Amino acid sequence: MEGFKSIANPLSSFFFICILLLFANAAFGKTHYHDFVIQATPVKRLCKTHNTITVNGQFPGPTLEVNNGDTLVVNVVNKARYNVTIHWHGVRQMRTGWADGPEFVTQCPIRPGKSYTYRFTIQGQEGTLWWHAHSSLLRATVYGALIIHPKEGESYPFAKPKRETPIMLGEWWDANPIDVIRQATRTGAAPNVSDAYTINGQAGDLYKCSSQDTTIVPVDAGETNLLRVINAALNQQLFFTVANHKLTVVGADASYVKPFTTSVLMLGPGQTTDVLITADQQPARYYMAARAYASAQGAAFDNTTTTAILEYKTASCSSNCVKTNPVSPSLPAYNDTATATAFTTKFRSPRKVEVPPEIDENLFFTVGLGLNNCPRGARSRNCQGPNGTRFTASMNNVSFVLPSNYSLLQAHHQGIPGVFSTDFPAKPPVKFDYTGNVSRSLWQPIRGTKLYKLKYGARVQVVLQGTSIFTAENHPIHLHGYDFYIIAEGFGNFNPKRDTAKFNLVDPPLRNTASVPVNGWAVIRFVADNPGVWLMHCHLDVHIGWGLAMAFIVENGVTELESLEAPPVDLPVC
């Protein structure tokens, strides 16, 4: 027996170590290293070449592919002439708020000539997210897809598609986007609308000088493709469709959903939607197309249409199809709120989920535009908003002002006074008919850097109430550091007595960006289990610049695993 033991022990130890290593790999995933060089690159679109800010000379930037549980280490070197940060849109950033990216919120910007390394782990998320600049208007061209596959050895909750294709919907200005926003800031008016929309960086056949480079998406007859659709536009909700093909929605914002079939998608800026498309039509070329869902009455918008081509790769098609025009799709009217609503209200989680049934923090936030009176002594050229005003925006009548000497997270972590206050109101200071005729006395918000403090583990409900100050519109509201359940949405003023009955506490969708309906409301719930400072803002870029934002401070819990990590040594200084 003694001899048997001495032989068996090394073998059993070896197998034990192998099993441990397998478990360790499964538990901790891989680490992916990337270098992002932010630089000016000549990019030609719409007949003109612009010195465009890109990542690694690519527009759009690199697609990053990881598995659930993997770690990303991305070294960002800023060789451009503007400050920059990178936000990993929708990544939970558990305890790693320093890597979240919005400038002056979780970090100071990366100055020209400097660098910063983002380090974070993907935990419990699968599907499609994206990354983008979170500094001025740089996200017009600095963005790319972030694809999260299941853990190794695990599979999708649907049959594995033959191909997977990111479809990034963007917005293009035939100008320097930074100049566009600087002019708007100077005049107080809305910025010029874009000159084109793009699919994977290309405008498509309907624009001048663009048809040579139209994005082609190949398919084989009979195969199923997974399209990972991302709205990377700055200021526009978009309808998306594929001529003669049905789309089966299977995921959104890196969460799976109960599959449903539709002919058209509506995505607000920041949102992602995963769809399965089967090549079950006559082999040919079919347009994919996107154009505006413009919900704001009277507001200017880019009314052009971007296209890509779904191209069947068969012998019968390859010789003939190229000679014929692609089949054109039908798109909803620009102001088709009924179609947008029918789409957004179809989302459900695949099974029963744990929505917080009890609430510790019951918050009510109004969101919308406003107008500031022309400051005393200002010239009329600086007050080119309606009737000699300047555009502004707010939540609960507070127009959010970013600090400039410290980031909010740094000030919170180090206890630096005077950078922000924690008196963001839990409800509007004045109750009014939010979606009716709003008194002009309520059009001008106050400016401030006000945060709302949450205890670790607090169960939070936020009613996001749209307003009709100046004009009502659909607002894509994004919360950093969290996913949340959208438990209800509706039109008019939220009425707790009537509308609580509509709450879905069984299988609501899990999202990171909610489309608050035009002249309506949405209700979200989440548990504050990620310590740090987390921005909540409208993802229409012009609106965050005008102040349609606020931030939560989520306090540390009791243990180290419930506490914010220490800041990295290379954190940029202001």
mmCIF file with all atom_site columns, C-alpha atoms in Angstrom, residues 300-465:
data_model
loop_
_atom_site.group_PDB
_atom_site.id
_atom_site.type_symbol
_atom_site.label_atom_id
_atom_site.label_alt_id
_atom_site.label_comp_id
_atom_site.label_asym_id
_atom_site.label_entity_id
_atom_site.label_seq_id
_atom_site.pdbx_PDB_ins_code
_atom_site.Cartn_x
_atom_site.Cartn_y
_atom_site.Cartn_z
_atom_site.occupancy
_atom_site.B_iso_or_equiv
_atom_site.pdbx_formal_charge
_atom_site.auth_seq_id
_atom_site.auth_comp_id
_atom_site.auth_asym_id
_atom_site.auth_atom_id
_atom_site.pdbx_PDB_model_num
ATOM 1   C CA . ALA A 1 300 ? -33.627 70.739 -37.851 1.00 0.00 ? 300 ALA A CA 1
ATOM 2   C CA . PHE A 1 301 ? -32.232 67.261 -38.545 1.00 0.00 ? 301 PHE A CA 1
ATOM 3   C CA . ASP A 1 302 ? -30.217 65.425 -41.191 1.00 0.00 ? 302 ASP A CA 1
ATOM 4   C CA . ASN A 1 303 ? -32.899 63.908 -43.457 1.00 0.00 ? 303 ASN A CA 1
ATOM 5   C CA . THR A 1 304 ? -30.528 61.845 -45.628 1.00 0.00 ? 304 THR A CA 1
ATOM 6   C CA . THR A 1 305 ? -30.363 58.032 -45.821 1.00 0.00 ? 305 THR A CA 1
ATOM 7   C CA . THR A 1 306 ? -27.284 55.824 -45.527 1.00 0.00 ? 306 THR A CA 1
ATOM 8   C CA . THR A 1 307 ? -27.095 52.440 -47.221 1.00 0.00 ? 307 THR A CA 1
ATOM 9   C CA . ALA A 1 308 ? -25.021 49.272 -47.230 1.00 0.00 ? 308 ALA A CA 1
ATOM 10  C CA . ILE A 1 309 ? -25.603 46.205 -49.411 1.00 0.00 ? 309 ILE A CA 1
ATOM 11  C CA . LEU A 1 310 ? -26.534 42.674 -48.335 1.00 0.00 ? 310 LEU A CA 1
ATOM 12  C CA . GLU A 1 311 ? -25.042 40.667 -51.201 1.00 0.00 ? 311 GLU A CA 1
ATOM 13  C CA . TYR A 1 312 ? -25.877 37.019 -51.875 1.00 0.00 ? 312 TYR A CA 1
ATOM 14  C CA . LYS A 1 313 ? -22.725 35.107 -52.779 1.00 0.00 ? 313 LYS A CA 1
ATOM 15  C CA . THR A 1 314 ? -23.986 32.474 -55.230 1.00 0.00 ? 314 THR A CA 1
ATOM 16  C CA . ALA A 1 315 ? -22.944 31.553 -58.750 1.00 0.00 ? 315 ALA A CA 1
ATOM 17  C CA . SER A 1 316 ? -26.284 32.704 -60.143 1.00 0.00 ? 316 SER A CA 1
ATOM 18  C CA . CYS A 1 317 ? -25.987 36.068 -58.400 1.00 0.00 ? 317 CYS A CA 1
ATOM 19  C CA . SER A 1 318 ? -22.326 36.995 -58.692 1.00 0.00 ? 318 SER A CA 1
ATOM 20  C CA . SER A 1 319 ? -22.373 37.582 -62.458 1.00 0.00 ? 319 SER A CA 1
ATOM 21  C CA . ASN A 1 320 ? -25.827 39.165 -62.788 1.00 0.00 ? 320 ASN A CA 1
ATOM 22  C CA . CYS A 1 321 ? -26.480 40.918 -59.469 1.00 0.00 ? 321 CYS A CA 1
ATOM 23  C CA . VAL A 1 322 ? -23.707 43.492 -59.746 1.00 0.00 ? 322 VAL A CA 1
ATOM 24  C CA . LYS A 1 323 ? -25.282 44.827 -62.945 1.00 0.00 ? 323 LYS A CA 1
ATOM 25  C CA . THR A 1 324 ? -28.674 45.451 -61.290 1.00 0.00 ? 324 THR A CA 1
ATOM 26  C CA . ASN A 1 325 ? -29.553 48.003 -58.646 1.00 0.00 ? 325 ASN A CA 1
ATOM 27  C CA . PRO A 1 326 ? -30.031 46.613 -55.121 1.00 0.00 ? 326 PRO A CA 1
ATOM 28  C CA . VAL A 1 327 ? -33.606 46.101 -53.945 1.00 0.00 ? 327 VAL A CA 1
ATOM 29  C CA . SER A 1 328 ? -34.733 49.196 -52.013 1.00 0.00 ? 328 SER A CA 1
ATOM 30  C CA . PRO A 1 329 ? -36.366 48.947 -48.584 1.00 0.00 ? 329 PRO A CA 1
ATOM 31  C CA . SER A 1 330 ? -39.262 50.907 -47.181 1.00 0.00 ? 330 SER A CA 1
ATOM 32  C CA . LEU A 1 331 ? -38.418 52.987 -44.089 1.00 0.00 ? 331 LEU A CA 1
ATOM 33  C CA . PRO A 1 332 ? -40.817 54.577 -41.581 1.00 0.00 ? 332 PRO A CA 1
ATOM 34  C CA . ALA A 1 333 ? -41.601 58.291 -41.810 1.00 0.00 ? 333 ALA A CA 1
ATOM 35  C CA . TYR A 1 334 ? -39.104 60.474 -39.926 1.00 0.00 ? 334 TYR A CA 1
ATOM 36  C CA . ASN A 1 335 ? -41.650 61.251 -37.194 1.00 0.00 ? 335 ASN A CA 1
ATOM 37  C CA . ASP A 1 336 ? -43.156 57.753 -36.915 1.00 0.00 ? 336 ASP A CA 1
ATOM 38  C CA . THR A 1 337 ? -43.360 57.541 -33.119 1.00 0.00 ? 337 THR A CA 1
ATOM 39  C CA . ALA A 1 338 ? -45.887 54.678 -33.336 1.00 0.00 ? 338 ALA A CA 1
ATOM 40  C CA . THR A 1 339 ? -43.317 52.421 -35.058 1.00 0.00 ? 339 THR A CA 1
ATOM 41  C CA . ALA A 1 340 ? -40.553 53.473 -32.635 1.00 0.00 ? 340 ALA A CA 1
ATOM 42  C CA . THR A 1 341 ? -42.814 52.717 -29.654 1.00 0.00 ? 341 THR A CA 1
ATOM 43  C CA . ALA A 1 342 ? -44.036 49.388 -31.037 1.00 0.00 ? 342 ALA A CA 1
ATOM 44  C CA . PHE A 1 343 ? -40.384 48.355 -31.331 1.00 0.00 ? 343 PHE A CA 1
ATOM 45  C CA . THR A 1 344 ? -39.086 49.532 -27.931 1.00 0.00 ? 344 THR A CA 1
ATOM 46  C CA . THR A 1 345 ? -42.003 48.034 -26.007 1.00 0.00 ? 345 THR A CA 1
ATOM 47  C CA . LYS A 1 346 ? -41.404 44.522 -27.420 1.00 0.00 ? 346 LYS A CA 1
ATOM 48  C CA . PHE A 1 347 ? -38.232 43.952 -25.387 1.00 0.00 ? 347 PHE A CA 1
ATOM 49  C CA . ARG A 1 348 ? -38.378 41.316 -22.636 1.00 0.00 ? 348 ARG A CA 1
ATOM 50  C CA . SER A 1 349 ? -35.741 39.372 -20.725 1.00 0.00 ? 349 SER A CA 1
ATOM 51  C CA . PRO A 1 350 ? -35.597 35.706 -21.815 1.00 0.00 ? 350 PRO A CA 1
ATOM 52  C CA . ARG A 1 351 ? -36.846 34.488 -18.433 1.00 0.00 ? 351 ARG A CA 1
ATOM 53  C CA . LYS A 1 352 ? -38.028 35.729 -15.033 1.00 0.00 ? 352 LYS A CA 1
ATOM 54  C CA . VAL A 1 353 ? -35.477 38.142 -13.557 1.00 0.00 ? 353 VAL A CA 1
ATOM 55  C CA . GLU A 1 354 ? -34.758 39.505 -10.094 1.00 0.00 ? 354 GLU A CA 1
ATOM 56  C CA . VAL A 1 355 ? -36.102 43.054 -10.267 1.00 0.00 ? 355 VAL A CA 1
ATOM 57  C CA . PRO A 1 356 ? -35.807 44.823 -6.888  1.00 0.00 ? 356 PRO A CA 1
ATOM 58  C CA . PRO A 1 357 ? -39.388 44.483 -5.536  1.00 0.00 ? 357 PRO A CA 1
ATOM 59  C CA . GLU A 1 358 ? -38.866 46.988 -2.715  1.00 0.00 ? 358 GLU A CA 1
ATOM 60  C CA . ILE A 1 359 ? -37.370 50.465 -3.239  1.00 0.00 ? 359 ILE A CA 1
ATOM 61  C CA . ASP A 1 360 ? -34.984 52.393 -0.970  1.00 0.00 ? 360 ASP A CA 1
ATOM 62  C CA . GLU A 1 361 ? -34.597 55.422 -3.261  1.00 0.00 ? 361 GLU A CA 1
ATOM 63  C CA . ASN A 1 362 ? -37.634 56.556 -5.256  1.00 0.00 ? 362 ASN A CA 1
ATOM 64  C CA . LEU A 1 363 ? -36.384 59.285 -7.612  1.00 0.00 ? 363 LEU A CA 1
ATOM 65  C CA . PHE A 1 364 ? -38.215 61.417 -10.167 1.00 0.00 ? 364 PHE A CA 1
ATOM 66  C CA . PHE A 1 365 ? -36.050 63.194 -12.771 1.00 0.00 ? 365 PHE A CA 1
ATOM 67  C CA . THR A 1 366 ? -37.393 65.578 -15.400 1.00 0.00 ? 366 THR A CA 1
ATOM 68  C CA . VAL A 1 367 ? -35.293 65.641 -18.579 1.00 0.00 ? 367 VAL A CA 1
ATOM 69  C CA . GLY A 1 368 ? -35.450 68.194 -21.351 1.00 0.00 ? 368 GLY A CA 1
ATOM 70  C CA . LEU A 1 369 ? -34.349 71.387 -22.978 1.00 0.00 ? 369 LEU A CA 1
ATOM 71  C CA . GLY A 1 370 ? -34.472 74.968 -21.782 1.00 0.00 ? 370 GLY A CA 1
ATOM 72  C CA . LEU A 1 371 ? -33.424 78.439 -22.857 1.00 0.00 ? 371 LEU A CA 1
ATOM 73  C CA . ASN A 1 372 ? -31.091 80.805 -21.026 1.00 0.00 ? 372 ASN A CA 1
ATOM 74  C CA . ASN A 1 373 ? -31.701 84.528 -21.292 1.00 0.00 ? 373 ASN A CA 1
ATOM 75  C CA . CYS A 1 374 ? -28.914 86.385 -23.021 1.00 0.00 ? 374 CYS A CA 1
ATOM 76  C CA . PRO A 1 375 ? -26.343 87.327 -20.335 1.00 0.00 ? 375 PRO A CA 1
ATOM 77  C CA . ARG A 1 376 ? -26.160 91.030 -19.526 1.00 0.00 ? 376 ARG A CA 1
ATOM 78  C CA . GLY A 1 377 ? -23.606 92.717 -21.760 1.00 0.00 ? 377 GLY A CA 1
ATOM 79  C CA . ALA A 1 378 ? -23.410 89.790 -24.211 1.00 0.00 ? 378 ALA A CA 1
ATOM 80  C CA . ARG A 1 379 ? -23.530 90.504 -27.940 1.00 0.00 ? 379 ARG A CA 1
ATOM 81  C CA . SER A 1 380 ? -26.461 89.320 -30.026 1.00 0.00 ? 380 SER A CA 1
ATOM 82  C CA . ARG A 1 381 ? -24.136 87.070 -32.061 1.00 0.00 ? 381 ARG A CA 1
ATOM 83  C CA . ASN A 1 382 ? -23.574 85.068 -28.839 1.00 0.00 ? 382 ASN A CA 1
ATOM 84  C CA . CYS A 1 383 ? -27.326 84.622 -28.278 1.00 0.00 ? 383 CYS A CA 1
ATOM 85  C CA . GLN A 1 384 ? -28.587 83.021 -31.479 1.00 0.00 ? 384 GLN A CA 1
ATOM 86  C CA . GLY A 1 385 ? -31.034 80.625 -29.857 1.00 0.00 ? 385 GLY A CA 1
ATOM 87  C CA . PRO A 1 386 ? -34.807 81.247 -30.197 1.00 0.00 ? 386 PRO A CA 1
ATOM 88  C CA . ASN A 1 387 ? -35.745 84.910 -29.560 1.00 0.00 ? 387 ASN A CA 1
ATOM 89  C CA . GLY A 1 388 ? -32.204 85.967 -28.674 1.00 0.00 ? 388 GLY A CA 1
ATOM 90  C CA . THR A 1 389 ? -31.537 83.236 -26.065 1.00 0.00 ? 389 THR A CA 1
ATOM 91  C CA . ARG A 1 390 ? -28.961 80.468 -25.604 1.00 0.00 ? 390 ARG A CA 1
ATOM 92  C CA . PHE A 1 391 ? -29.934 76.781 -25.664 1.00 0.00 ? 391 PHE A CA 1
ATOM 93  C CA . THR A 1 392 ? -29.515 74.820 -22.448 1.00 0.00 ? 392 THR A CA 1
ATOM 94  C CA . ALA A 1 393 ? -30.769 71.517 -21.015 1.00 0.00 ? 393 ALA A CA 1
ATOM 95  C CA . SER A 1 394 ? -31.309 70.085 -17.548 1.00 0.00 ? 394 SER A CA 1
ATOM 96  C CA . MET A 1 395 ? -32.417 67.343 -15.194 1.00 0.00 ? 395 MET A CA 1
ATOM 97  C CA . ASN A 1 396 ? -34.708 68.487 -12.372 1.00 0.00 ? 396 ASN A CA 1
ATOM 98  C CA . ASN A 1 397 ? -34.010 72.076 -13.429 1.00 0.00 ? 397 ASN A CA 1
ATOM 99  C CA . VAL A 1 398 ? -30.243 71.677 -12.832 1.00 0.00 ? 398 VAL A CA 1
ATOM 100 C CA . SER A 1 399 ? -28.041 72.199 -15.869 1.00 0.00 ? 399 SER A CA 1
ATOM 101 C CA . PHE A 1 400 ? -24.979 70.048 -15.173 1.00 0.00 ? 400 PHE A CA 1
ATOM 102 C CA . VAL A 1 401 ? -21.568 71.745 -15.159 1.00 0.00 ? 401 VAL A CA 1
ATOM 103 C CA . LEU A 1 402 ? -18.410 69.633 -15.369 1.00 0.00 ? 402 LEU A CA 1
ATOM 104 C CA . PRO A 1 403 ? -15.508 70.615 -13.094 1.00 0.00 ? 403 PRO A CA 1
ATOM 105 C CA . SER A 1 404 ? -12.172 71.528 -14.679 1.00 0.00 ? 404 SER A CA 1
ATOM 106 C CA . ASN A 1 405 ? -9.524  71.167 -11.943 1.00 0.00 ? 405 ASN A CA 1
ATOM 107 C CA . TYR A 1 406 ? -10.304 67.635 -10.754 1.00 0.00 ? 406 TYR A CA 1
ATOM 108 C CA . SER A 1 407 ? -12.452 64.744 -11.904 1.00 0.00 ? 407 SER A CA 1
ATOM 109 C CA . LEU A 1 408 ? -15.542 64.093 -9.787  1.00 0.00 ? 408 LEU A CA 1
ATOM 110 C CA . LEU A 1 409 ? -14.294 60.598 -8.873  1.00 0.00 ? 409 LEU A CA 1
ATOM 111 C CA . GLN A 1 410 ? -10.924 61.979 -7.802  1.00 0.00 ? 410 GLN A CA 1
ATOM 112 C CA . ALA A 1 411 ? -12.587 64.693 -5.683  1.00 0.00 ? 411 ALA A CA 1
ATOM 113 C CA . HIS A 1 412 ? -14.888 62.093 -4.086  1.00 0.00 ? 412 HIS A CA 1
ATOM 114 C CA . HIS A 1 413 ? -12.110 59.556 -3.456  1.00 0.00 ? 413 HIS A CA 1
ATOM 115 C CA . GLN A 1 414 ? -9.678  62.104 -2.021  1.00 0.00 ? 414 GLN A CA 1
ATOM 116 C CA . GLY A 1 415 ? -12.274 64.195 -0.167  1.00 0.00 ? 415 GLY A CA 1
ATOM 117 C CA . ILE A 1 416 ? -11.400 67.379 -2.084  1.00 0.00 ? 416 ILE A CA 1
ATOM 118 C CA . PRO A 1 417 ? -13.929 70.077 -1.113  1.00 0.00 ? 417 PRO A CA 1
ATOM 119 C CA . GLY A 1 418 ? -15.565 72.612 -3.392  1.00 0.00 ? 418 GLY A CA 1
ATOM 120 C CA . VAL A 1 419 ? -15.631 70.490 -6.557  1.00 0.00 ? 419 VAL A CA 1
ATOM 121 C CA . PHE A 1 420 ? -19.254 69.322 -6.283  1.00 0.00 ? 420 PHE A CA 1
ATOM 122 C CA . SER A 1 421 ? -22.201 69.264 -3.907  1.00 0.00 ? 421 SER A CA 1
ATOM 123 C CA . THR A 1 422 ? -24.441 66.300 -3.040  1.00 0.00 ? 422 THR A CA 1
ATOM 124 C CA . ASP A 1 423 ? -27.768 68.136 -3.157  1.00 0.00 ? 423 ASP A CA 1
ATOM 125 C CA . PHE A 1 424 ? -29.081 67.037 -6.543  1.00 0.00 ? 424 PHE A CA 1
ATOM 126 C CA . PRO A 1 425 ? -32.864 67.077 -6.016  1.00 0.00 ? 425 PRO A CA 1
ATOM 127 C CA . ALA A 1 426 ? -34.692 63.735 -5.749  1.00 0.00 ? 426 ALA A CA 1
ATOM 128 C CA . LYS A 1 427 ? -37.672 65.309 -7.496  1.00 0.00 ? 427 LYS A CA 1
ATOM 129 C CA . PRO A 1 428 ? -38.315 68.491 -9.525  1.00 0.00 ? 428 PRO A CA 1
ATOM 130 C CA . PRO A 1 429 ? -38.215 71.647 -7.354  1.00 0.00 ? 429 PRO A CA 1
ATOM 131 C CA . VAL A 1 430 ? -41.563 72.669 -8.894  1.00 0.00 ? 430 VAL A CA 1
ATOM 132 C CA . LYS A 1 431 ? -44.346 70.295 -9.923  1.00 0.00 ? 431 LYS A CA 1
ATOM 133 C CA . PHE A 1 432 ? -45.907 71.299 -13.270 1.00 0.00 ? 432 PHE A CA 1
ATOM 134 C CA . ASP A 1 433 ? -47.617 69.881 -16.348 1.00 0.00 ? 433 ASP A CA 1
ATOM 135 C CA . TYR A 1 434 ? -44.380 68.406 -17.711 1.00 0.00 ? 434 TYR A CA 1
ATOM 136 C CA . THR A 1 435 ? -45.670 67.542 -21.193 1.00 0.00 ? 435 THR A CA 1
ATOM 137 C CA . GLY A 1 436 ? -48.202 70.360 -21.508 1.00 0.00 ? 436 GLY A CA 1
ATOM 138 C CA . ASN A 1 437 ? -47.870 74.101 -21.952 1.00 0.00 ? 437 ASN A CA 1
ATOM 139 C CA . VAL A 1 438 ? -44.959 74.909 -19.637 1.00 0.00 ? 438 VAL A CA 1
ATOM 140 C CA . SER A 1 439 ? -44.785 78.362 -18.058 1.00 0.00 ? 439 SER A CA 1
ATOM 141 C CA . ARG A 1 440 ? -41.902 80.476 -19.418 1.00 0.00 ? 440 ARG A CA 1
ATOM 142 C CA . SER A 1 441 ? -40.778 81.024 -15.809 1.00 0.00 ? 441 SER A CA 1
ATOM 143 C CA . LEU A 1 442 ? -39.634 77.356 -15.795 1.00 0.00 ? 442 LEU A CA 1
ATOM 144 C CA . TRP A 1 443 ? -37.625 77.517 -19.021 1.00 0.00 ? 443 TRP A CA 1
ATOM 145 C CA . GLN A 1 444 ? -34.376 78.738 -17.447 1.00 0.00 ? 444 GLN A CA 1
ATOM 146 C CA . PRO A 1 445 ? -32.584 76.156 -15.261 1.00 0.00 ? 445 PRO A CA 1
ATOM 147 C CA . ILE A 1 446 ? -29.902 76.795 -12.642 1.00 0.00 ? 446 ILE A CA 1
ATOM 148 C CA . ARG A 1 447 ? -26.312 75.729 -13.364 1.00 0.00 ? 447 ARG A CA 1
ATOM 149 C CA . GLY A 1 448 ? -24.500 73.478 -10.928 1.00 0.00 ? 448 GLY A CA 1
ATOM 150 C CA . THR A 1 449 ? -22.335 70.433 -10.252 1.00 0.00 ? 449 THR A CA 1
ATOM 151 C CA . LYS A 1 450 ? -24.806 68.578 -8.063  1.00 0.00 ? 450 LYS A CA 1
ATOM 152 C CA . LEU A 1 451 ? -24.525 64.837 -7.370  1.00 0.00 ? 451 LEU A CA 1
ATOM 153 C CA . TYR A 1 452 ? -26.904 62.392 -5.666  1.00 0.00 ? 452 TYR A CA 1
ATOM 154 C CA . LYS A 1 453 ? -25.475 60.049 -3.022  1.00 0.00 ? 453 LYS A CA 1
ATOM 155 C CA . LEU A 1 454 ? -26.523 56.376 -2.833  1.00 0.00 ? 454 LEU A CA 1
ATOM 156 C CA . LYS A 1 455 ? -25.610 53.887 -0.111  1.00 0.00 ? 455 LYS A CA 1
ATOM 157 C CA . TYR A 1 456 ? -23.974 50.679 -1.308  1.00 0.00 ? 456 TYR A CA 1
ATOM 158 C CA . GLY A 1 457 ? -26.696 48.118 -2.036  1.00 0.00 ? 457 GLY A CA 1
ATOM 159 C CA . ALA A 1 458 ? -29.525 50.680 -2.248  1.00 0.00 ? 458 ALA A CA 1
ATOM 160 C CA . ARG A 1 459 ? -32.446 49.593 -4.423  1.00 0.00 ? 459 ARG A CA 1
ATOM 161 C CA . VAL A 1 460 ? -33.135 52.482 -6.752  1.00 0.00 ? 460 VAL A CA 1
ATOM 162 C CA . GLN A 1 461 ? -36.083 53.448 -8.925  1.00 0.00 ? 461 GLN A CA 1
ATOM 163 C CA . VAL A 1 462 ? -35.856 56.442 -11.265 1.00 0.00 ? 462 VAL A CA 1
ATOM 164 C CA . VAL A 1 463 ? -38.817 57.854 -13.166 1.00 0.00 ? 463 VAL A CA 1
ATOM 165 C CA . LEU A 1 464 ? -37.379 59.637 -16.216 1.00 0.00 ? 464 LEU A CA 1
ATOM 166 C CA . GLN A 1 465 ? -39.981 62.216 -17.225 1.00 0.00 ? 465 GLN A CA 1
#
